[in-house]
């Protein structure tokens, strides 16, 4: 369980805080969205499609470090690349989802993740890709609803 906290939360948060050190507004805007989406997807997934080790009575507890660490921080870094570094959105979404899928694939190879009910690495990729699309859509919604001066100040 300590590995989940260190690899799933502590290291990603430290790395993300260092990358986003001058753009904390991205954490304020996108981190809660990432936590919410991750918790929702994992709630469904643990009941029907996957388990992670260590096996606990409440599987959501085992995934809590990832729900509060690597998943939302990856979304924040993706939005940083799109909004600040002016990377193209779709390749950024594709690469972010691919990175998380490769990390999970490695965890599966080491026996840390178990799939069932027909779940596979292909569906895992889509479970990461679609939330990143939602985050990008959320950024477009923010751009349309907030006054221009706030958006311009936040993208400096």
Short mmCIF file of N, CA and C in Angstrom, two decimals:
data_model
loop_
_atom_site.label_atom_id
_atom_site.label_comp_id
_atom_site.label_asym_id
_atom_site.label_seq_id
_atom_site.Cartn_x
_atom_site.Cartn_y
_atom_site.Cartn_z
N UNK A 1 0.82 -1.19 0.00
CA UNK A 1 0.00 0.00 0.00
C UNK A 1 0.88 1.27 0.00
N UNK A 2 2.03 1.15 0.64
CA UNK A 2 2.95 2.29 0.66
C UNK A 2 3.39 2.65 -0.75
N UNK A 3 3.56 1.63 -1.60
CA UNK A 3 3.92 1.86 -3.00
C UNK A 3 2.85 2.66 -3.74
N UNK A 4 1.59 2.39 -3.44
CA UNK A 4 0.50 3.16 -4.05
C UNK A 4 0.62 4.63 -3.68
N UNK A 5 0.92 4.91 -2.41
CA UNK A 5 1.01 6.30 -1.95
C UNK A 5 2.23 7.01 -2.53
N UNK A 6 3.35 6.30 -2.59
CA UNK A 6 4.58 6.94 -3.10
C UNK A 6 4.53 7.09 -4.62
N UNK A 7 4.25 5.98 -5.33
CA UNK A 7 4.27 6.02 -6.79
C UNK A 7 3.01 6.64 -7.40
N UNK A 8 1.89 6.51 -6.71
CA UNK A 8 0.63 7.01 -7.26
C UNK A 8 0.28 8.43 -6.87
N UNK A 9 0.87 8.90 -5.75
CA UNK A 9 0.50 10.24 -5.30
C UNK A 9 1.70 11.14 -5.03
N UNK A 10 2.61 10.71 -4.19
CA UNK A 10 3.70 11.59 -3.76
C UNK A 10 4.60 12.04 -4.91
N UNK A 11 5.13 11.10 -5.67
CA UNK A 11 6.02 11.45 -6.78
C UNK A 11 5.29 12.26 -7.86
N UNK A 12 4.08 11.85 -8.30
CA UNK A 12 3.38 12.67 -9.30
C UNK A 12 3.06 14.09 -8.82
N UNK A 13 2.68 14.23 -7.54
CA UNK A 13 2.37 15.57 -7.04
C UNK A 13 3.62 16.45 -6.97
N UNK A 14 4.72 15.88 -6.54
CA UNK A 14 5.97 16.66 -6.49
C UNK A 14 6.41 17.06 -7.90
N UNK A 15 6.36 16.11 -8.81
CA UNK A 15 6.74 16.40 -10.20
C UNK A 15 5.78 17.43 -10.81
N UNK A 16 4.48 17.25 -10.58
CA UNK A 16 3.49 18.19 -11.11
C UNK A 16 3.64 19.58 -10.52
N UNK A 17 3.89 19.66 -9.22
CA UNK A 17 4.08 20.97 -8.58
C UNK A 17 5.31 21.67 -9.14
N UNK A 18 6.35 20.91 -9.44
CA UNK A 18 7.55 21.51 -10.02
C UNK A 18 7.27 22.00 -11.44
N UNK A 19 6.60 21.20 -12.25
CA UNK A 19 6.29 21.60 -13.63
C UNK A 19 5.35 22.80 -13.65
N UNK A 20 4.37 22.80 -12.76
CA UNK A 20 3.35 23.86 -12.76
C UNK A 20 3.65 24.97 -11.75
N UNK A 21 4.88 25.10 -11.31
CA UNK A 21 5.23 26.03 -10.23
C UNK A 21 4.86 27.48 -10.51
N UNK A 22 4.79 27.88 -11.75
CA UNK A 22 4.40 29.26 -12.07
C UNK A 22 2.97 29.35 -12.59
N UNK A 23 2.27 28.24 -12.56
CA UNK A 23 0.91 28.21 -13.12
C UNK A 23 -0.03 27.44 -12.21
N UNK A 24 -0.06 27.82 -10.92
CA UNK A 24 -0.90 27.12 -9.97
C UNK A 24 -2.39 27.27 -10.25
N UNK A 25 -2.77 28.28 -11.03
CA UNK A 25 -4.18 28.43 -11.38
C UNK A 25 -4.68 27.20 -12.14
N UNK A 26 -3.78 26.52 -12.86
CA UNK A 26 -4.18 25.30 -13.57
C UNK A 26 -4.56 24.20 -12.58
N UNK A 27 -3.84 24.13 -11.46
CA UNK A 27 -4.19 23.16 -10.42
C UNK A 27 -5.55 23.50 -9.82
N UNK A 28 -5.80 24.77 -9.58
CA UNK A 28 -7.08 25.18 -9.00
C UNK A 28 -8.24 24.87 -9.95
N UNK A 29 -8.04 25.06 -11.23
CA UNK A 29 -9.10 24.84 -12.20
C UNK A 29 -9.32 23.37 -12.56
N UNK A 30 -8.24 22.62 -12.74
CA UNK A 30 -8.38 21.29 -13.33
C UNK A 30 -8.16 20.13 -12.36
N UNK A 31 -7.46 20.35 -11.25
CA UNK A 31 -7.22 19.26 -10.31
C UNK A 31 -8.52 18.69 -9.73
N UNK A 32 -9.45 19.54 -9.25
CA UNK A 32 -10.71 18.98 -8.72
C UNK A 32 -11.50 18.21 -9.77
N UNK A 33 -11.48 18.69 -11.00
CA UNK A 33 -12.16 17.97 -12.09
C UNK A 33 -11.53 16.59 -12.28
N UNK A 34 -10.21 16.52 -12.25
CA UNK A 34 -9.52 15.24 -12.40
C UNK A 34 -9.83 14.28 -11.27
N UNK A 35 -9.89 14.79 -10.04
CA UNK A 35 -10.21 13.94 -8.89
C UNK A 35 -11.63 13.40 -9.04
N UNK A 36 -12.57 14.25 -9.41
CA UNK A 36 -13.96 13.82 -9.53
C UNK A 36 -14.14 12.78 -10.63
N UNK A 37 -13.56 13.02 -11.78
CA UNK A 37 -13.69 12.07 -12.90
C UNK A 37 -13.01 10.75 -12.55
N UNK A 38 -11.83 10.82 -11.96
CA UNK A 38 -11.10 9.61 -11.59
C UNK A 38 -11.88 8.78 -10.58
N UNK A 39 -12.43 9.43 -9.57
CA UNK A 39 -13.19 8.71 -8.55
C UNK A 39 -14.43 8.05 -9.15
N UNK A 40 -15.10 8.74 -10.05
CA UNK A 40 -16.29 8.17 -10.70
C UNK A 40 -15.94 6.96 -11.55
N UNK A 41 -14.92 7.08 -12.36
CA UNK A 41 -14.52 5.97 -13.23
C UNK A 41 -14.05 4.78 -12.40
N UNK A 42 -13.26 5.04 -11.36
CA UNK A 42 -12.79 3.94 -10.53
C UNK A 42 -13.91 3.29 -9.73
N UNK A 43 -14.92 4.04 -9.33
CA UNK A 43 -16.05 3.46 -8.62
C UNK A 43 -16.77 2.43 -9.49
N UNK A 44 -16.97 2.75 -10.75
CA UNK A 44 -17.59 1.80 -11.67
C UNK A 44 -16.63 0.66 -11.97
N UNK A 45 -15.40 0.99 -12.25
CA UNK A 45 -14.42 -0.02 -12.63
C UNK A 45 -14.16 -1.07 -11.57
N UNK A 46 -14.06 -0.67 -10.31
CA UNK A 46 -13.80 -1.64 -9.26
C UNK A 46 -14.97 -2.60 -9.06
N UNK A 47 -16.16 -2.17 -9.39
CA UNK A 47 -17.31 -3.05 -9.25
C UNK A 47 -17.46 -4.02 -10.41
N UNK A 48 -16.98 -3.65 -11.59
CA UNK A 48 -17.27 -4.47 -12.77
C UNK A 48 -16.06 -4.89 -13.61
N UNK A 49 -14.93 -4.18 -13.54
CA UNK A 49 -13.90 -4.41 -14.55
C UNK A 49 -12.49 -4.65 -14.05
N UNK A 50 -12.08 -4.12 -12.92
CA UNK A 50 -10.68 -4.28 -12.51
C UNK A 50 -10.54 -4.24 -11.00
N UNK A 51 -9.40 -4.70 -10.53
CA UNK A 51 -8.97 -4.61 -9.14
C UNK A 51 -7.51 -4.20 -9.15
N UNK A 52 -7.08 -3.54 -8.08
CA UNK A 52 -5.66 -3.26 -7.92
C UNK A 52 -5.22 -3.82 -6.58
N UNK A 53 -3.96 -4.12 -6.49
CA UNK A 53 -3.39 -4.67 -5.28
C UNK A 53 -2.81 -3.54 -4.45
N UNK A 54 -2.81 -3.59 -3.17
CA UNK A 54 -3.28 -4.69 -2.34
C UNK A 54 -4.80 -4.75 -2.32
N UNK A 55 -5.31 -5.95 -2.20
CA UNK A 55 -6.74 -6.15 -2.17
C UNK A 55 -7.26 -5.75 -0.79
N UNK A 56 -8.15 -4.78 -0.76
CA UNK A 56 -8.72 -4.29 0.49
C UNK A 56 -10.23 -4.50 0.46
N UNK A 57 -10.87 -4.34 1.61
CA UNK A 57 -12.33 -4.45 1.66
C UNK A 57 -12.98 -3.39 0.79
N UNK A 58 -12.41 -2.21 0.78
CA UNK A 58 -12.92 -1.11 -0.03
C UNK A 58 -11.85 -0.78 -1.07
N UNK A 59 -12.07 -1.22 -2.31
CA UNK A 59 -11.07 -1.03 -3.36
C UNK A 59 -10.82 0.44 -3.66
N UNK A 60 -11.80 1.29 -3.40
CA UNK A 60 -11.59 2.72 -3.64
C UNK A 60 -10.48 3.26 -2.75
N UNK A 61 -10.29 2.65 -1.59
CA UNK A 61 -9.21 3.07 -0.71
C UNK A 61 -7.85 2.78 -1.34
N UNK A 62 -7.72 1.62 -1.99
CA UNK A 62 -6.45 1.28 -2.63
C UNK A 62 -6.14 2.22 -3.79
N UNK A 63 -7.18 2.76 -4.44
CA UNK A 63 -6.97 3.66 -5.58
C UNK A 63 -6.93 5.12 -5.17
N UNK A 64 -7.19 5.43 -3.92
CA UNK A 64 -7.22 6.83 -3.47
C UNK A 64 -5.94 7.60 -3.81
N UNK A 65 -4.75 7.02 -3.61
CA UNK A 65 -3.54 7.77 -3.97
C UNK A 65 -3.50 8.15 -5.45
N UNK A 66 -3.95 7.25 -6.32
CA UNK A 66 -3.97 7.57 -7.75
C UNK A 66 -5.06 8.59 -8.08
N UNK A 67 -6.22 8.46 -7.40
CA UNK A 67 -7.31 9.42 -7.61
C UNK A 67 -6.92 10.83 -7.19
N UNK A 68 -6.03 10.93 -6.20
CA UNK A 68 -5.59 12.24 -5.72
C UNK A 68 -4.22 12.64 -6.23
N UNK A 69 -3.60 11.80 -7.05
CA UNK A 69 -2.24 12.06 -7.48
C UNK A 69 -2.05 12.02 -8.97
N UNK A 70 -1.70 10.86 -9.49
CA UNK A 70 -1.24 10.77 -10.88
C UNK A 70 -2.33 11.12 -11.89
N UNK A 71 -3.58 10.72 -11.64
CA UNK A 71 -4.62 10.99 -12.64
C UNK A 71 -4.93 12.48 -12.79
N UNK A 72 -5.24 13.19 -11.70
CA UNK A 72 -5.52 14.62 -11.90
C UNK A 72 -4.29 15.44 -12.28
N UNK A 73 -3.12 15.07 -11.77
CA UNK A 73 -1.94 15.86 -12.11
C UNK A 73 -1.56 15.68 -13.57
N UNK A 74 -1.80 14.51 -14.13
CA UNK A 74 -1.55 14.30 -15.56
C UNK A 74 -2.47 15.19 -16.38
N UNK A 75 -3.73 15.31 -15.96
CA UNK A 75 -4.65 16.22 -16.65
C UNK A 75 -4.21 17.67 -16.55
N UNK A 76 -3.72 18.07 -15.39
CA UNK A 76 -3.23 19.44 -15.22
C UNK A 76 -2.02 19.71 -16.11
N UNK A 77 -1.11 18.75 -16.18
CA UNK A 77 0.07 18.92 -17.04
C UNK A 77 -0.34 18.95 -18.50
N UNK A 78 -1.32 18.13 -18.87
CA UNK A 78 -1.82 18.16 -20.26
C UNK A 78 -2.41 19.54 -20.58
N UNK A 79 -3.19 20.09 -19.66
CA UNK A 79 -3.77 21.42 -19.90
C UNK A 79 -2.69 22.50 -19.92
N UNK A 80 -1.64 22.32 -19.14
CA UNK A 80 -0.50 23.23 -19.18
C UNK A 80 0.15 23.22 -20.56
N UNK A 81 0.33 22.03 -21.10
CA UNK A 81 0.92 21.93 -22.43
C UNK A 81 0.03 22.59 -23.49
N UNK A 82 -1.28 22.43 -23.36
CA UNK A 82 -2.20 22.99 -24.34
C UNK A 82 -2.33 24.51 -24.18
N UNK A 83 -2.56 24.97 -22.95
CA UNK A 83 -2.86 26.39 -22.72
C UNK A 83 -1.63 27.28 -22.64
N UNK A 84 -0.57 26.79 -22.04
CA UNK A 84 0.61 27.63 -21.82
C UNK A 84 1.66 27.40 -22.90
N UNK A 85 1.96 26.16 -23.17
CA UNK A 85 3.00 25.84 -24.16
C UNK A 85 2.45 25.80 -25.58
N UNK A 86 1.14 25.98 -25.73
CA UNK A 86 0.46 26.06 -27.03
C UNK A 86 0.63 24.78 -27.86
N UNK A 87 0.66 23.63 -27.17
CA UNK A 87 0.69 22.35 -27.88
C UNK A 87 -0.68 22.12 -28.51
N UNK A 88 -0.71 21.36 -29.57
CA UNK A 88 -2.00 21.05 -30.20
C UNK A 88 -2.79 20.13 -29.26
N UNK A 89 -4.09 20.38 -29.12
CA UNK A 89 -4.89 19.65 -28.14
C UNK A 89 -4.99 18.15 -28.37
N UNK A 90 -5.33 17.73 -29.57
CA UNK A 90 -5.57 16.30 -29.79
C UNK A 90 -4.32 15.45 -29.63
N UNK A 91 -3.18 15.85 -30.15
CA UNK A 91 -1.97 15.06 -29.85
C UNK A 91 -1.64 15.05 -28.35
N UNK A 92 -1.89 16.16 -27.66
CA UNK A 92 -1.63 16.21 -26.22
C UNK A 92 -2.53 15.24 -25.47
N UNK A 93 -3.81 15.20 -25.86
CA UNK A 93 -4.76 14.27 -25.24
C UNK A 93 -4.33 12.84 -25.53
N UNK A 94 -3.99 12.56 -26.78
CA UNK A 94 -3.56 11.21 -27.17
C UNK A 94 -2.35 10.77 -26.37
N UNK A 95 -1.33 11.62 -26.27
CA UNK A 95 -0.09 11.27 -25.58
C UNK A 95 -0.33 11.11 -24.08
N UNK A 96 -1.13 11.98 -23.48
CA UNK A 96 -1.41 11.86 -22.04
C UNK A 96 -2.11 10.55 -21.73
N UNK A 97 -3.10 10.20 -22.54
CA UNK A 97 -3.81 8.94 -22.34
C UNK A 97 -2.87 7.75 -22.56
N UNK A 98 -2.01 7.87 -23.55
CA UNK A 98 -1.06 6.79 -23.84
C UNK A 98 -0.06 6.59 -22.69
N UNK A 99 0.42 7.69 -22.12
CA UNK A 99 1.37 7.59 -21.00
C UNK A 99 0.72 6.86 -19.82
N UNK A 100 -0.51 7.26 -19.46
CA UNK A 100 -1.19 6.59 -18.34
C UNK A 100 -1.49 5.12 -18.67
N UNK A 101 -1.84 4.84 -19.91
CA UNK A 101 -2.10 3.46 -20.31
C UNK A 101 -0.83 2.62 -20.20
N UNK A 102 0.30 3.16 -20.62
CA UNK A 102 1.57 2.43 -20.51
C UNK A 102 1.96 2.19 -19.05
N UNK A 103 1.71 3.17 -18.20
CA UNK A 103 1.98 2.99 -16.77
C UNK A 103 1.10 1.88 -16.21
N UNK A 104 -0.18 1.89 -16.58
CA UNK A 104 -1.07 0.84 -16.09
C UNK A 104 -0.70 -0.52 -16.67
N UNK A 105 -0.27 -0.54 -17.92
CA UNK A 105 0.16 -1.80 -18.54
C UNK A 105 1.34 -2.39 -17.78
N UNK A 106 2.29 -1.54 -17.38
CA UNK A 106 3.42 -2.01 -16.58
C UNK A 106 2.93 -2.55 -15.23
N UNK A 107 1.98 -1.84 -14.61
CA UNK A 107 1.42 -2.32 -13.34
C UNK A 107 0.73 -3.67 -13.53
N UNK A 108 0.07 -3.84 -14.67
CA UNK A 108 -0.58 -5.12 -14.95
C UNK A 108 0.46 -6.22 -15.15
N UNK A 109 1.54 -5.92 -15.83
CA UNK A 109 2.61 -6.91 -16.03
C UNK A 109 3.21 -7.36 -14.70
N UNK A 110 3.29 -6.45 -13.74
CA UNK A 110 3.84 -6.77 -12.42
C UNK A 110 2.80 -7.39 -11.49
N UNK A 111 1.57 -7.56 -11.98
CA UNK A 111 0.52 -8.18 -11.18
C UNK A 111 -0.18 -7.24 -10.22
N UNK A 112 0.02 -5.95 -10.39
CA UNK A 112 -0.60 -4.97 -9.50
C UNK A 112 -2.04 -4.66 -9.91
N UNK A 113 -2.39 -4.90 -11.16
CA UNK A 113 -3.73 -4.64 -11.69
C UNK A 113 -4.26 -5.94 -12.28
N UNK A 114 -5.53 -6.23 -12.00
CA UNK A 114 -6.19 -7.43 -12.52
C UNK A 114 -7.45 -7.00 -13.26
N UNK A 115 -7.61 -7.44 -14.51
CA UNK A 115 -8.80 -7.14 -15.30
C UNK A 115 -9.74 -8.34 -15.30
N UNK A 116 -11.04 -8.07 -15.43
CA UNK A 116 -12.03 -9.14 -15.58
C UNK A 116 -13.23 -8.60 -16.34
N UNK A 117 -14.19 -9.47 -16.65
CA UNK A 117 -15.39 -9.12 -17.42
C UNK A 117 -15.06 -8.49 -18.78
N UNK A 118 -14.03 -8.98 -19.44
CA UNK A 118 -13.70 -8.53 -20.78
C UNK A 118 -12.92 -7.23 -20.86
N UNK A 119 -12.52 -6.68 -19.72
CA UNK A 119 -11.73 -5.44 -19.75
C UNK A 119 -10.34 -5.76 -20.25
N UNK A 120 -9.75 -4.84 -21.02
CA UNK A 120 -8.40 -5.04 -21.53
C UNK A 120 -7.70 -3.69 -21.67
N UNK A 121 -6.48 -3.70 -22.15
CA UNK A 121 -5.68 -2.48 -22.24
C UNK A 121 -6.28 -1.49 -23.23
N UNK A 122 -6.98 -1.98 -24.24
CA UNK A 122 -7.66 -1.10 -25.20
C UNK A 122 -8.73 -0.26 -24.49
N UNK A 123 -9.55 -0.90 -23.68
CA UNK A 123 -10.58 -0.16 -22.94
C UNK A 123 -9.95 0.76 -21.90
N UNK A 124 -8.82 0.34 -21.36
CA UNK A 124 -8.10 1.19 -20.41
C UNK A 124 -7.69 2.51 -21.09
N UNK A 125 -7.17 2.40 -22.32
CA UNK A 125 -6.79 3.61 -23.04
C UNK A 125 -7.98 4.55 -23.17
N UNK A 126 -9.14 4.02 -23.53
CA UNK A 126 -10.32 4.87 -23.70
C UNK A 126 -10.81 5.44 -22.37
N UNK A 127 -10.58 4.71 -21.28
CA UNK A 127 -10.98 5.24 -19.96
C UNK A 127 -10.09 6.40 -19.54
N UNK A 128 -8.94 6.55 -20.15
CA UNK A 128 -8.09 7.73 -19.92
C UNK A 128 -8.33 8.80 -20.98
N UNK A 129 -8.53 8.39 -22.20
CA UNK A 129 -8.71 9.34 -23.30
C UNK A 129 -9.96 10.21 -23.11
N UNK A 130 -11.07 9.59 -22.81
CA UNK A 130 -12.34 10.34 -22.70
C UNK A 130 -12.34 11.38 -21.57
N UNK A 131 -11.80 11.09 -20.38
CA UNK A 131 -11.71 12.16 -19.37
C UNK A 131 -10.82 13.33 -19.79
N UNK A 132 -9.76 13.05 -20.55
CA UNK A 132 -8.93 14.15 -21.04
C UNK A 132 -9.69 14.99 -22.06
N UNK A 133 -10.52 14.36 -22.85
CA UNK A 133 -11.38 15.12 -23.78
C UNK A 133 -12.34 15.99 -22.97
N UNK A 134 -12.90 15.44 -21.89
CA UNK A 134 -13.78 16.23 -21.02
C UNK A 134 -13.04 17.43 -20.42
N UNK A 135 -11.81 17.22 -19.99
CA UNK A 135 -11.02 18.32 -19.43
C UNK A 135 -10.77 19.40 -20.47
N UNK A 136 -10.47 18.98 -21.70
CA UNK A 136 -10.26 19.96 -22.76
C UNK A 136 -11.56 20.71 -23.07
N UNK A 137 -12.67 19.99 -23.10
CA UNK A 137 -13.97 20.64 -23.30
C UNK A 137 -14.29 21.60 -22.17
N UNK A 138 -13.92 21.24 -20.95
CA UNK A 138 -14.10 22.11 -19.79
C UNK A 138 -13.29 23.40 -19.96
N UNK A 139 -12.08 23.28 -20.52
CA UNK A 139 -11.27 24.48 -20.75
C UNK A 139 -11.93 25.39 -21.77
N UNK A 140 -12.55 24.80 -22.79
CA UNK A 140 -13.27 25.61 -23.79
C UNK A 140 -14.47 26.30 -23.14
N UNK A 141 -15.17 25.59 -22.27
CA UNK A 141 -16.31 26.17 -21.56
C UNK A 141 -15.87 27.32 -20.66
N UNK A 142 -14.76 27.15 -19.97
CA UNK A 142 -14.23 28.22 -19.13
C UNK A 142 -13.89 29.44 -19.97
N UNK A 143 -13.27 29.21 -21.12
CA UNK A 143 -12.89 30.31 -22.00
C UNK A 143 -14.11 31.09 -22.49
N UNK A 144 -15.21 30.37 -22.72
CA UNK A 144 -16.43 31.03 -23.21
C UNK A 144 -17.20 31.75 -22.11
N UNK A 145 -17.15 31.23 -20.89
CA UNK A 145 -18.00 31.79 -19.83
C UNK A 145 -17.31 32.85 -18.99
N UNK A 146 -15.99 32.78 -18.85
CA UNK A 146 -15.29 33.78 -18.05
C UNK A 146 -14.98 35.01 -18.91
N UNK A 147 -14.96 36.18 -18.28
CA UNK A 147 -14.57 37.38 -19.04
C UNK A 147 -13.16 37.24 -19.62
N UNK A 148 -12.94 37.90 -20.75
CA UNK A 148 -11.67 37.77 -21.46
C UNK A 148 -10.47 38.18 -20.62
N UNK A 149 -10.61 39.20 -19.78
CA UNK A 149 -9.46 39.64 -19.00
C UNK A 149 -9.01 38.59 -18.00
N UNK A 150 -9.95 37.82 -17.45
CA UNK A 150 -9.58 36.75 -16.53
C UNK A 150 -8.86 35.64 -17.30
N UNK A 151 -9.38 35.28 -18.45
CA UNK A 151 -8.75 34.22 -19.25
C UNK A 151 -7.36 34.64 -19.68
N UNK A 152 -7.20 35.89 -20.11
CA UNK A 152 -5.89 36.36 -20.55
C UNK A 152 -4.90 36.37 -19.39
N UNK A 153 -5.38 36.80 -18.20
CA UNK A 153 -4.50 36.81 -17.03
C UNK A 153 -4.10 35.39 -16.64
N UNK A 154 -5.00 34.44 -16.81
CA UNK A 154 -4.70 33.07 -16.37
C UNK A 154 -3.80 32.34 -17.34
N UNK A 155 -3.66 32.81 -18.55
CA UNK A 155 -2.80 32.12 -19.52
C UNK A 155 -1.45 32.80 -19.70
N UNK A 156 -1.11 33.71 -18.84
CA UNK A 156 0.20 34.35 -18.92
C UNK A 156 1.29 33.44 -18.47
#
